[in-house]
Coordinates of C-alpha atoms and ligand atoms in Angstrom, one line a residue:
X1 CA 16.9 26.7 26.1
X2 CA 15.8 28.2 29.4
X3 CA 14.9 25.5 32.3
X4 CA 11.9 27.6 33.3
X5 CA 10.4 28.3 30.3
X6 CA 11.1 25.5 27.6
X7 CA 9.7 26.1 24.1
X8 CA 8.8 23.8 21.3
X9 CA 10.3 22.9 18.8
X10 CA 11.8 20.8 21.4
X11 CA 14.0 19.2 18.8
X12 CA 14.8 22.4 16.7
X13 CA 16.4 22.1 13.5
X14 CA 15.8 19.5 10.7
X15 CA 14.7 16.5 12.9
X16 CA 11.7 15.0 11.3
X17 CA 8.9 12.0 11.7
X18 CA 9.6 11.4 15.3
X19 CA 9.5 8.6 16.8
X20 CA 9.4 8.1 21.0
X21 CA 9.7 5.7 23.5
X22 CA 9.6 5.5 27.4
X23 CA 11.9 3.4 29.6
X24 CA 11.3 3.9 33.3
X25 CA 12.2 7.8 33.6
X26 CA 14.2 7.7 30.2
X27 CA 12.7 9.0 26.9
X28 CA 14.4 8.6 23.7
X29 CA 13.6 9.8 20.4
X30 CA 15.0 9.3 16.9
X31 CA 14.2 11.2 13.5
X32 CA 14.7 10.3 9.6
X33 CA 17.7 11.3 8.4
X34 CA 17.4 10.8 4.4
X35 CA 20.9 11.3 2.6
X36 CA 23.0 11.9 5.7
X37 CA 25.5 9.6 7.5
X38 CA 25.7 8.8 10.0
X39 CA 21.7 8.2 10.0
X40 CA 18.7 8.2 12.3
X41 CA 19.5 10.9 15.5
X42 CA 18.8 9.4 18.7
X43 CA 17.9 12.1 21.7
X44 CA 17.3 11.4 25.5
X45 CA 15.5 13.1 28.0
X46 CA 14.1 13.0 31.7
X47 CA 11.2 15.7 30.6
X48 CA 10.4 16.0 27.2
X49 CA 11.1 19.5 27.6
X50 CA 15.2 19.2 27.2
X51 CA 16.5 16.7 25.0
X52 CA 20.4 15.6 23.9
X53 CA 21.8 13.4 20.9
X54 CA 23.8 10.7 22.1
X55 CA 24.4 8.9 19.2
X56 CA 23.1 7.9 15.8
X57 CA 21.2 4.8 15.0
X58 CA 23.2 3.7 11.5
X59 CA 26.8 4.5 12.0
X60 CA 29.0 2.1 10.1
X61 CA 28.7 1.3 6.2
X62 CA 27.7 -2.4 7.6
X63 CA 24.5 -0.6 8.7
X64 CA 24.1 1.6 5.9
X65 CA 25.5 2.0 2.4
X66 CA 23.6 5.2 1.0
X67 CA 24.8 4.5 -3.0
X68 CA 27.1 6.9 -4.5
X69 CA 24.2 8.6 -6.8
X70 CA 21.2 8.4 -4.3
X71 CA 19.1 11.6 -4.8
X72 CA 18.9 13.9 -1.8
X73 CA 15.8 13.3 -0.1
X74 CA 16.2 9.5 -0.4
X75 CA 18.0 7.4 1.8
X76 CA 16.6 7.0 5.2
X77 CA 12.8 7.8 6.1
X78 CA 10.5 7.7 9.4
X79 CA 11.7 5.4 11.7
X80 CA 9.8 3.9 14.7
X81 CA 11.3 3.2 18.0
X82 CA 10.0 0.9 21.1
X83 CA 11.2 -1.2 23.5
X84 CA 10.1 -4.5 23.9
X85 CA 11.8 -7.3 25.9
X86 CA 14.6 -5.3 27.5
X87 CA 15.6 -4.5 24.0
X88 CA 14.9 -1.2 21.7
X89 CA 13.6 -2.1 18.5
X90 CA 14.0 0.1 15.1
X91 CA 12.4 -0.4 12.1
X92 CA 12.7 1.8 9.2
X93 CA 13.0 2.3 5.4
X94 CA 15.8 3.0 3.2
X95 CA 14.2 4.3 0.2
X96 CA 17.4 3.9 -1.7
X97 CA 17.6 0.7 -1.9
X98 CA 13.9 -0.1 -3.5
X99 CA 11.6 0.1 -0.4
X100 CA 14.1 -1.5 2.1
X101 CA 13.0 -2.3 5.3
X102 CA 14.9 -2.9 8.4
X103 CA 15.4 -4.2 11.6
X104 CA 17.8 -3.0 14.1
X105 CA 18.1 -3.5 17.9
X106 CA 20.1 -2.5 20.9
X107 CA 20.6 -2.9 24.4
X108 CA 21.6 0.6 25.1
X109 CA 20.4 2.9 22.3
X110 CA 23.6 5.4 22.7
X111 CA 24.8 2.3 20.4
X112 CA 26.0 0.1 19.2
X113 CA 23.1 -0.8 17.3
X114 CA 23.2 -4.5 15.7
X115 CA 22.9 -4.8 11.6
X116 CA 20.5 -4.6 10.1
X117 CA 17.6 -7.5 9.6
X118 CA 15.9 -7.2 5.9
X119 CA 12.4 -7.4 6.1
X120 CA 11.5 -8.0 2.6
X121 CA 7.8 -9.2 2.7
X122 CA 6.8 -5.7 4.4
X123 CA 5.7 -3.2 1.6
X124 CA 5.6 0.3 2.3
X125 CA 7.2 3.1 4.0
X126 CA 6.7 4.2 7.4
X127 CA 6.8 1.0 8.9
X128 CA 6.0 0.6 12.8
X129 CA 6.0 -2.5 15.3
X130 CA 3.7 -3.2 18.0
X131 CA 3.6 -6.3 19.6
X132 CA 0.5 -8.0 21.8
X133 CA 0.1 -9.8 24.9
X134 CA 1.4 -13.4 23.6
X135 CA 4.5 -11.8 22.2
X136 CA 2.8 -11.0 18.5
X137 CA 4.9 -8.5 16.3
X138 CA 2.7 -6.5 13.9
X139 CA 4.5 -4.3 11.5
X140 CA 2.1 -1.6 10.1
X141 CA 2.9 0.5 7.1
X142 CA 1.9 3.6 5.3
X143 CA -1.0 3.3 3.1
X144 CA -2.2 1.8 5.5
X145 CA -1.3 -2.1 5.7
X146 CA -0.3 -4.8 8.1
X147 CA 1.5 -7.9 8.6
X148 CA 2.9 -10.2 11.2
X149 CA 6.8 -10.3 11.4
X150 CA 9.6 -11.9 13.4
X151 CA 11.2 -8.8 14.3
X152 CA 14.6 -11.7 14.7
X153 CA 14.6 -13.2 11.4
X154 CA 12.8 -11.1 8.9
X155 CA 10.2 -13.5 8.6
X156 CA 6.7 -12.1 7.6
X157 CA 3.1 -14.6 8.1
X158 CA 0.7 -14.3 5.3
X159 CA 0.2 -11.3 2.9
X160 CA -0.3 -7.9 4.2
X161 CA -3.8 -6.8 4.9
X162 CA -5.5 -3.2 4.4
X163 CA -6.3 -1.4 7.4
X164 CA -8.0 1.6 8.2
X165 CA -6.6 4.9 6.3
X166 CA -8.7 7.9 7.8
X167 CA -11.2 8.6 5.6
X168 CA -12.0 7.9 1.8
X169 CA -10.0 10.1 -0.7
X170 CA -7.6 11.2 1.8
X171 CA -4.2 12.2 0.9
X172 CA -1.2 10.3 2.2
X173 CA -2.6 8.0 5.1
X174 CA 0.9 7.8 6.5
X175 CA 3.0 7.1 9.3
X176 CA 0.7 4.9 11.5
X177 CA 1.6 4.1 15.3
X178 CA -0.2 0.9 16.4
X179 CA -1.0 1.3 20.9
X180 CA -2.6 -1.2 23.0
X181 CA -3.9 1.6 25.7
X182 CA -6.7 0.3 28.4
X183 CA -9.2 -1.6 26.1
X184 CA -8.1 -0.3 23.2
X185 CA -6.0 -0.8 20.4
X186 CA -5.2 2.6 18.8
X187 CA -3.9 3.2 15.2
X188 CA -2.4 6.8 15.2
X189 CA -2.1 7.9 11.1
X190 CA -0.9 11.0 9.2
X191 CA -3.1 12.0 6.5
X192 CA -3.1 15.0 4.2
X193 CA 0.5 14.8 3.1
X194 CA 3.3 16.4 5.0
X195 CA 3.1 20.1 3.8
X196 CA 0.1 22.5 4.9
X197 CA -2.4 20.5 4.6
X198 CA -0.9 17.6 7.1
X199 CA -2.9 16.0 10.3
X200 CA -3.5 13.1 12.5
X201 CA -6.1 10.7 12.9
X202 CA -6.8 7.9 15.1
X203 CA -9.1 5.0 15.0
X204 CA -9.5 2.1 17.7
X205 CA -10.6 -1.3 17.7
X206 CA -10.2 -4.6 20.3
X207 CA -7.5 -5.8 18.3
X208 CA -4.6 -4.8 16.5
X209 CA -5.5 -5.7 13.1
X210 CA -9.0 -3.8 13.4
X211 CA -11.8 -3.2 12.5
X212 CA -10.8 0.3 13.4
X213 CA -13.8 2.9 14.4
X214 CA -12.8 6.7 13.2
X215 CA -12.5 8.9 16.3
X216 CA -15.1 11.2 15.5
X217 CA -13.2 14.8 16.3
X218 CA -10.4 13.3 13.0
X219 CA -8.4 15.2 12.2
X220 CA -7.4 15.0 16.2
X221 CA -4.6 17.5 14.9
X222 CA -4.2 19.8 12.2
X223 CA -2.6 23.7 11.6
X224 CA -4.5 23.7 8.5
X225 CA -6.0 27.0 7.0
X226 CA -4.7 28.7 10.8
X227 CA -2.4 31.5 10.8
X228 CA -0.8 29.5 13.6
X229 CA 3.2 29.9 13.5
X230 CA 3.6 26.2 13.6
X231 CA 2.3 24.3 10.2
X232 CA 2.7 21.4 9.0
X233 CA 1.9 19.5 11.7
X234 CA 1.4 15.7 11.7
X235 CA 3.4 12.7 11.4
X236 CA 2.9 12.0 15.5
X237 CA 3.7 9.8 17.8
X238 CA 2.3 9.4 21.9
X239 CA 3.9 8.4 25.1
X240 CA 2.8 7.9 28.6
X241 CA 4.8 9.9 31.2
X242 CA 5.8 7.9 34.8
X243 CA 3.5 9.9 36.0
X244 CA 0.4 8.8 33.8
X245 CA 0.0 12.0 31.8
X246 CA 0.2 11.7 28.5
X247 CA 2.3 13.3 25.7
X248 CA 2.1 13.6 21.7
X249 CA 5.7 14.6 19.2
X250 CA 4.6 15.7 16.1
X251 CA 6.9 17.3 13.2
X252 CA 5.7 21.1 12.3
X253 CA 7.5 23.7 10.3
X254 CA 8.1 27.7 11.1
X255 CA 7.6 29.4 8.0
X256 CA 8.5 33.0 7.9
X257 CA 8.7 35.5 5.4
X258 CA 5.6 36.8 3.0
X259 CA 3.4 34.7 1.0
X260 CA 3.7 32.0 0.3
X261 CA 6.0 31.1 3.9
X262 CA 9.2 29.6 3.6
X263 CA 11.0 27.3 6.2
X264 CA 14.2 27.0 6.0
X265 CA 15.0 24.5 8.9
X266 CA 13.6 21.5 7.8
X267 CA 10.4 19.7 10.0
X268 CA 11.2 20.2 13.4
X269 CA 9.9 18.0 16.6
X270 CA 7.4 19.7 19.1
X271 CA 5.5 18.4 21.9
X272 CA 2.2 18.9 23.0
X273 CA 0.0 17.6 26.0
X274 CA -2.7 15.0 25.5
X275 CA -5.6 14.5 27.3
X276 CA -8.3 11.6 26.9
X277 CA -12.2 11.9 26.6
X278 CA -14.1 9.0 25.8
X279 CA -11.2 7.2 25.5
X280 CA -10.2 9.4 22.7
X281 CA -7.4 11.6 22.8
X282 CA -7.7 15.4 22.8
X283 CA -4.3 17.2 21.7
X284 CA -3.6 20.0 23.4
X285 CA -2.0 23.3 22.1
X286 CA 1.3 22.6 19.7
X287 CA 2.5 25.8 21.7
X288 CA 6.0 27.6 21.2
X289 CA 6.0 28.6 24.6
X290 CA 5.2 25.4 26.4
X291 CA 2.7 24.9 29.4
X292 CA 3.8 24.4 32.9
X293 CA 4.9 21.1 33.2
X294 CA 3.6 18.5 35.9
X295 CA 7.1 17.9 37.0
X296 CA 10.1 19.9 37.8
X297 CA 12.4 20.1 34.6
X298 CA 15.8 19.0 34.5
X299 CA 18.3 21.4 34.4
X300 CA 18.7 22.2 30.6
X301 CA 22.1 20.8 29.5
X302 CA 24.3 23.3 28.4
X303 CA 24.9 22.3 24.7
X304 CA 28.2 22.5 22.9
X305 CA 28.1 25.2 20.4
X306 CA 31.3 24.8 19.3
X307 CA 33.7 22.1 18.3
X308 CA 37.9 22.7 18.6
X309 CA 38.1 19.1 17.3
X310 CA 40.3 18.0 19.8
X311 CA 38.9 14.4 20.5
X312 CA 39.5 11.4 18.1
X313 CA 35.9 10.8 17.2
X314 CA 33.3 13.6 15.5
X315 CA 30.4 14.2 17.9
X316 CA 27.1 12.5 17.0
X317 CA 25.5 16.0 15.8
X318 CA 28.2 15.9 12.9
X319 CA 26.4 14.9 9.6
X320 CA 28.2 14.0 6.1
X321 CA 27.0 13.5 2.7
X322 CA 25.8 9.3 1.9
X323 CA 29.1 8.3 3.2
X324 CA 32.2 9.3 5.8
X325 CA 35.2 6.9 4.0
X326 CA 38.4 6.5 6.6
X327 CA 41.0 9.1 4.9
X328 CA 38.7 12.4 4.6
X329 CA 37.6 13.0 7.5
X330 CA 40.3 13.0 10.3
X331 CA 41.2 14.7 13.9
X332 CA 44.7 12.6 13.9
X333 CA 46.3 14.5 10.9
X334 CA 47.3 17.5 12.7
X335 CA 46.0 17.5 16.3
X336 CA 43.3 19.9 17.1
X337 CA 42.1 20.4 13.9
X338 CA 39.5 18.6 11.5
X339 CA 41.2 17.6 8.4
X340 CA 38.9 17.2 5.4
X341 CA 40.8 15.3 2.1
X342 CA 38.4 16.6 -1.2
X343 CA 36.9 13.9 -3.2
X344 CA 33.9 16.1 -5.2
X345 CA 35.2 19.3 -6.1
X346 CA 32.0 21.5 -4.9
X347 CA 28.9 21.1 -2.8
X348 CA 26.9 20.4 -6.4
X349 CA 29.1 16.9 -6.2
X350 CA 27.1 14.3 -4.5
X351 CA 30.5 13.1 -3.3
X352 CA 31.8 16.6 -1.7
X353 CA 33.4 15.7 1.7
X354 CA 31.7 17.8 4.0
X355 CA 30.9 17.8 7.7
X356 CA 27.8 19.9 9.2
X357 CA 25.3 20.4 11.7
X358 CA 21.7 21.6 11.0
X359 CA 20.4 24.6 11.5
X360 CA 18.4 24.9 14.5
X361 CA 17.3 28.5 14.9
X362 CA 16.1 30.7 12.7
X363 CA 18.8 33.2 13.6
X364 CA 22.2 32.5 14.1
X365 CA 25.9 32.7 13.5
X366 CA 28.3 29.9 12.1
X367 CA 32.1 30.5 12.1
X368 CA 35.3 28.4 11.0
X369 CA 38.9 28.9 11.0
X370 CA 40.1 27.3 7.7
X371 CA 43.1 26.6 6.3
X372 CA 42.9 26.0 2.8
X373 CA 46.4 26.8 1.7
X374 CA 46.9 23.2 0.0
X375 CA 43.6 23.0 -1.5
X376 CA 39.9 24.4 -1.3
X377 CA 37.9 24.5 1.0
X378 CA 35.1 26.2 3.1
X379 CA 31.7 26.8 4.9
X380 CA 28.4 26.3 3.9
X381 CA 24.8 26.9 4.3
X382 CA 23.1 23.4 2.5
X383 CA 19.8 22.8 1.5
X384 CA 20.8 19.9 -1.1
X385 CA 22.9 19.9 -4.2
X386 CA 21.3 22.6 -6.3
X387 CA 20.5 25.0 -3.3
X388 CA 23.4 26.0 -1.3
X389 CA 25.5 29.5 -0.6
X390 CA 29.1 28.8 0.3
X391 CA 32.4 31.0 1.2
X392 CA 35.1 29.2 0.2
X393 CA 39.0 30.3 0.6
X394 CA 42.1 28.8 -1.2
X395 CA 45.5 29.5 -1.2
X396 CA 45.2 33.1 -3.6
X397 CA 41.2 34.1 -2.7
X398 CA 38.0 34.0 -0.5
X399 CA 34.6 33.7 -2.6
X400 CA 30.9 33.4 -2.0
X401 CA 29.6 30.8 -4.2
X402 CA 25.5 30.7 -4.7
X403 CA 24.0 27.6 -6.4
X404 CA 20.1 27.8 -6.9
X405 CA 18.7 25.5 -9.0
X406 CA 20.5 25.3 -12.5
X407 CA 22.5 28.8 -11.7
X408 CA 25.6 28.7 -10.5
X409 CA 27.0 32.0 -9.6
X410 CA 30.3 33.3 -8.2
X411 CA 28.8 36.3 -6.4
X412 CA 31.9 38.0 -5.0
X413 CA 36.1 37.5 -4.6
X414 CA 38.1 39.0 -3.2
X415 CA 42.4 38.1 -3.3
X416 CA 43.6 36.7 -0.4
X417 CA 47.0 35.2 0.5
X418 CA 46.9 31.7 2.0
X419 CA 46.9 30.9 5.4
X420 CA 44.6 30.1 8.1
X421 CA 41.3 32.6 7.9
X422 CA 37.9 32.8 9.6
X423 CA 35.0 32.2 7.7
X424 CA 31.2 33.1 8.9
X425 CA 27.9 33.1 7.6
X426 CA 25.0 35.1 9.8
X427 CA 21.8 34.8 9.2
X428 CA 19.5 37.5 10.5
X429 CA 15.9 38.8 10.0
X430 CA 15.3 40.5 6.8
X431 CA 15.5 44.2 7.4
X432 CA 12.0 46.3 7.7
X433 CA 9.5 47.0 5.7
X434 CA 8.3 43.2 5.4
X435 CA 5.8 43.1 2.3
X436 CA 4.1 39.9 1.1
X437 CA 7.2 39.0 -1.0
X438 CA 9.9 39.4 1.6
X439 CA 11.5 36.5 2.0
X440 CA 11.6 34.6 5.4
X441 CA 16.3 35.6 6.5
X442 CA 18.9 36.8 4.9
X443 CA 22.1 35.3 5.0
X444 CA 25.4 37.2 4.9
X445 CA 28.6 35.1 3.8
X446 CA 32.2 36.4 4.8
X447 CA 35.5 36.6 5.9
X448 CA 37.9 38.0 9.2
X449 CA 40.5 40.4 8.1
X450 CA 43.8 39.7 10.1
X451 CA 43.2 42.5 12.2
X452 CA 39.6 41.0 13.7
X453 CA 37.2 42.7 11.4
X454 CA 34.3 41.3 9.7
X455 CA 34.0 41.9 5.9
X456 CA 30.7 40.8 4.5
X457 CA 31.1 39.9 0.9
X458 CA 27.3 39.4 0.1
X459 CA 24.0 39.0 1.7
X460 CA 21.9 36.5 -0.2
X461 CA 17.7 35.7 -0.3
X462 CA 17.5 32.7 2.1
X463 CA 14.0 31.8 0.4
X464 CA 16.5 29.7 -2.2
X465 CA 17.3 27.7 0.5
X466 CA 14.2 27.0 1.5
X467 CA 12.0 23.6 0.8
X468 CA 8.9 25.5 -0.8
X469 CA 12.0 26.3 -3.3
X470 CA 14.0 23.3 -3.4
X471 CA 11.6 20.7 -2.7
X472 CA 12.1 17.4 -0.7
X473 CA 11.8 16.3 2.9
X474 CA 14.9 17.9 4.9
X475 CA 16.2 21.3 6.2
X476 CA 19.5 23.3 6.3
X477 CA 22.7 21.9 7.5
X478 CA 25.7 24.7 8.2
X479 CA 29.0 22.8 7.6
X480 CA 32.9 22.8 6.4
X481 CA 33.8 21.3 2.9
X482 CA 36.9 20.5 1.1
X483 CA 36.7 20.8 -2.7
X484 CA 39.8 20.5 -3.6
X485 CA 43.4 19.2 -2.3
X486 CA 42.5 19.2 1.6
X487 CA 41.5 22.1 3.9
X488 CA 42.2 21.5 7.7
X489 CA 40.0 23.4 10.4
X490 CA 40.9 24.6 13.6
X491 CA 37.2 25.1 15.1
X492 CA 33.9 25.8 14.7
X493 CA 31.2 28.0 16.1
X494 CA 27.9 28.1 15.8
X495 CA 25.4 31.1 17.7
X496 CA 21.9 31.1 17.9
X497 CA 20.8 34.6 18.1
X498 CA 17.0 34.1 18.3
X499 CA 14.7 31.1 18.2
Ligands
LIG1 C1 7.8 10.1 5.6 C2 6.3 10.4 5.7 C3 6.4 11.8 5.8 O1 8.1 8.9 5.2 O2 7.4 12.3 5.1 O3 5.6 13.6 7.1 C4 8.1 11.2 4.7 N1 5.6 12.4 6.7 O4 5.6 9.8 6.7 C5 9.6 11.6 4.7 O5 9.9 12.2 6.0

């Protein structure tokens, strides 16, 4: 990211349904993080333009316990984030365990993050909190419903009540942000569902539980039926710069490829300038180049691409599968290396010990060293379960594994003698001519020969690992696995060579 000319997605990579907040001239922003743990991403920035994880929102099994045999896709969805009393507040659903609703709070939101306060009288997803002048907290749910809550206790008053949903007949009325701005109250909804027909729509009333009156330019966003790079669009949330300008995240996707467009990375978070009219907000351009800026930017942070696992603790951008027990993932085992101890023997095992880090550009390059001698192990391009390619080594041969769906395919071996080796995976443009059933990147899977050269041992369709193949709600996630015995790993590097 360049410090003169930032470009959405600001949050690249699988980080959907933001959610933002403002404290003095700190932003933060977390994201859903479904079957992962540790779960919910939180990011701070002093622009909006560059942003950094410093930690995760769920990141002990007191906090979250994603069950053994929960479906990728479940697990942790849309969560809002305010601060409210010198405290952030988070509410979100873990759709794992029925529709469970939380509560969590912290002082700093680097963590630690208390546990978790059921809220079990609250009854949909996408829950969001909002509280009025004499210190009222209204949760407001997909669908769209409220009630009043004690965001302490769990406690909810009376039965939820209906609100305002967009418009009859509309698809998914989702997501909703409740704002007291000016005279206002503001209810900020997704509607359309979250693939290419998505949008937001706003209503307003003079008090938080409505009557709400339709902004009359709904949808106030929407890529729909555009040949626009960005789709997907919706599932927003606004903020209010120090300097009074206002600001709207949003999730979109990037498909690429021919018809029908396949993203591979998940939603993403962008940014995009809001203006108001008759006390109505007019979004501004979802842009991938973004407009000057009313500030100076901070200088863009230079992010760590790769990890020699040399501290005691994985960084926060580190992702495993439902759980991380003590035991399988370790630094301490042999210093300078990450030690991974196989439970599932392959990435089609919900169970498979495996550490990652999404995707974030659409071109890139992710090496590991492995060493694999007393066990099974390797690196892996994840979409969920059934959709993954992998290059895995062990202590006689290197392979490239491709799951897609039912088929499970080795795709190439070649012998090998044990011993540390470096596997990488690139992912690059398809090569010209495009037609209308390219696919949107190939990815190449292979190995380092002793003597430094690169041996590809196949070059796979990334379309089957993308979610108009596999379906659900995330993106792809590069990472190191053990599937059997353990597999210990010296680094890892990860490239971007494009956007
Ligand atoms: C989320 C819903 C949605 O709960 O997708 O795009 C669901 N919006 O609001 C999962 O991310």
């Amino acid at each position: 990211m360049s410090d003169t000319r930032p470009t959405n997605p600001v949050i690249p990579g699988f980080h959907p349904d933001p959610s933002i907040c403002r404290v003095g001239d700190d932003y933060y922003l977390v994201c859903s993080s479904f079957e992962y743990f540790p779960g919910i991403p939180v990011f701070h920035s002093r622009d909006l333009a560059h942003w950094t994880q410093i930690g995760n929102v769920l990141d002990r099994p007191s906090q979250l316990s994603l069950p053994a045999d929960m479906p990728s896709s479940g697990g942790i969805y849309a969560p809002t984030l305010r601060h409210h009393d010198g405290r952030f507040w988070l509410i979100v659903t873990n759709v794992s365990e029925g529709v469970g609703n939380i509560v969590v709070s912290a002082t700093d939101p680097a963590g630690p993050w208390s546990d978790p306060v059921r809220l079990p009288g609250v009854p949909g997803i996408d829950p969001d909190l909002a509280w009025d002048e004499d210190g009222t907290c209204w949760c407001t749910v997909a669908g769209v419903a409220q009630v009043r809550i004690d965001p302490e206790t769990g406690e909810t008053f009376g039965p939820p009540k209906k609100l305002w949903s967009g418009a009859p007949g509309v698809k998914a009325p989702e997501a909703p942000h409740l704002y007291h701005i000016g005279d206002y109250w503001y209810l900020l909804i997704a509607v359309g569902g979250t693939e290419r027909g998505h949008g937001v729509a706003i209503g307003r009333s003079r008090a938080p539980s409505g009557p709400f009156e339709p902004c009359p330019a709904n949808p106030i966003l929407t890529h729909r039926g555009t040949d626009h790079p960005v789709q997907n669009t919706g599932h927003a949330d606004l903020v209010q710069a120090p300097d009074g300008s206002w600001w709207m995240v949003m999730l979109g996707v990037r498909p690429g490829g021919g018809t029908p467009g396949w993203h591979v990375l998940g939603r993403e978070t962008f940014l995009a300038p809001v203006t108001w009219v008759d006390d109505w907000p007019v979004v501004g351009e979802v842009a991938l180049e973004l407009p000057q800026f009313p500030w100076p930017l901070a200088p863009a942070a230079v992010e760590e691409q790769r990890d020699d696992f040399d501290l005691s603790e994985l960084r926060p951008s580190w992702i495993s599968l439902r759980d991380r027990p003590a035991g399988h993932f370790t630094t301490k085992e042999r210093p300078g290396w990450l030690t991974l101890r196989a439970r599932g023997d392959s990435l089609d095992a919900a169970d498979v010990i495996f550490a990652g880090r999404r995707q974030q550009h659409l071109t890139c390059r992710a090496r590991t060293l492995v060493d694999a001698s007393q066990g099974r192990g390797g690196l892996a391009v994840r979409l969920d379960e059934r959709h993954h390619y992998v290059i895995e080594a062990s202590d006689t041969e290197v392979r490239v594994v491709a799951r897609v769906g039912s088929l499970r395919t080795v795709v190439a071996a070649e012998p090998l003698p044990g011993g540390p080796v470096v596997l990488g995976i690139t992912i690059t443009d398809p090569p010209p001519p495009h037609d209308a059933r390219t696919g949107p990147d190939d990815v190449s899977l292979g190995y380092e020969r002793p003597d430094g050269t690169f041996t590809t041992l196949a070059t796979l369709d990334g379309r089957y690992l993308s979610t108009e193949v596999a379906g659900g709600f995330t993106g792809r996630v590069i990472g190191m696995y053990a599937a059997n015995g353990t597999a210990h790993f010296d680094w890892f590097d990860y490239e971007p060579t494009g956007r």
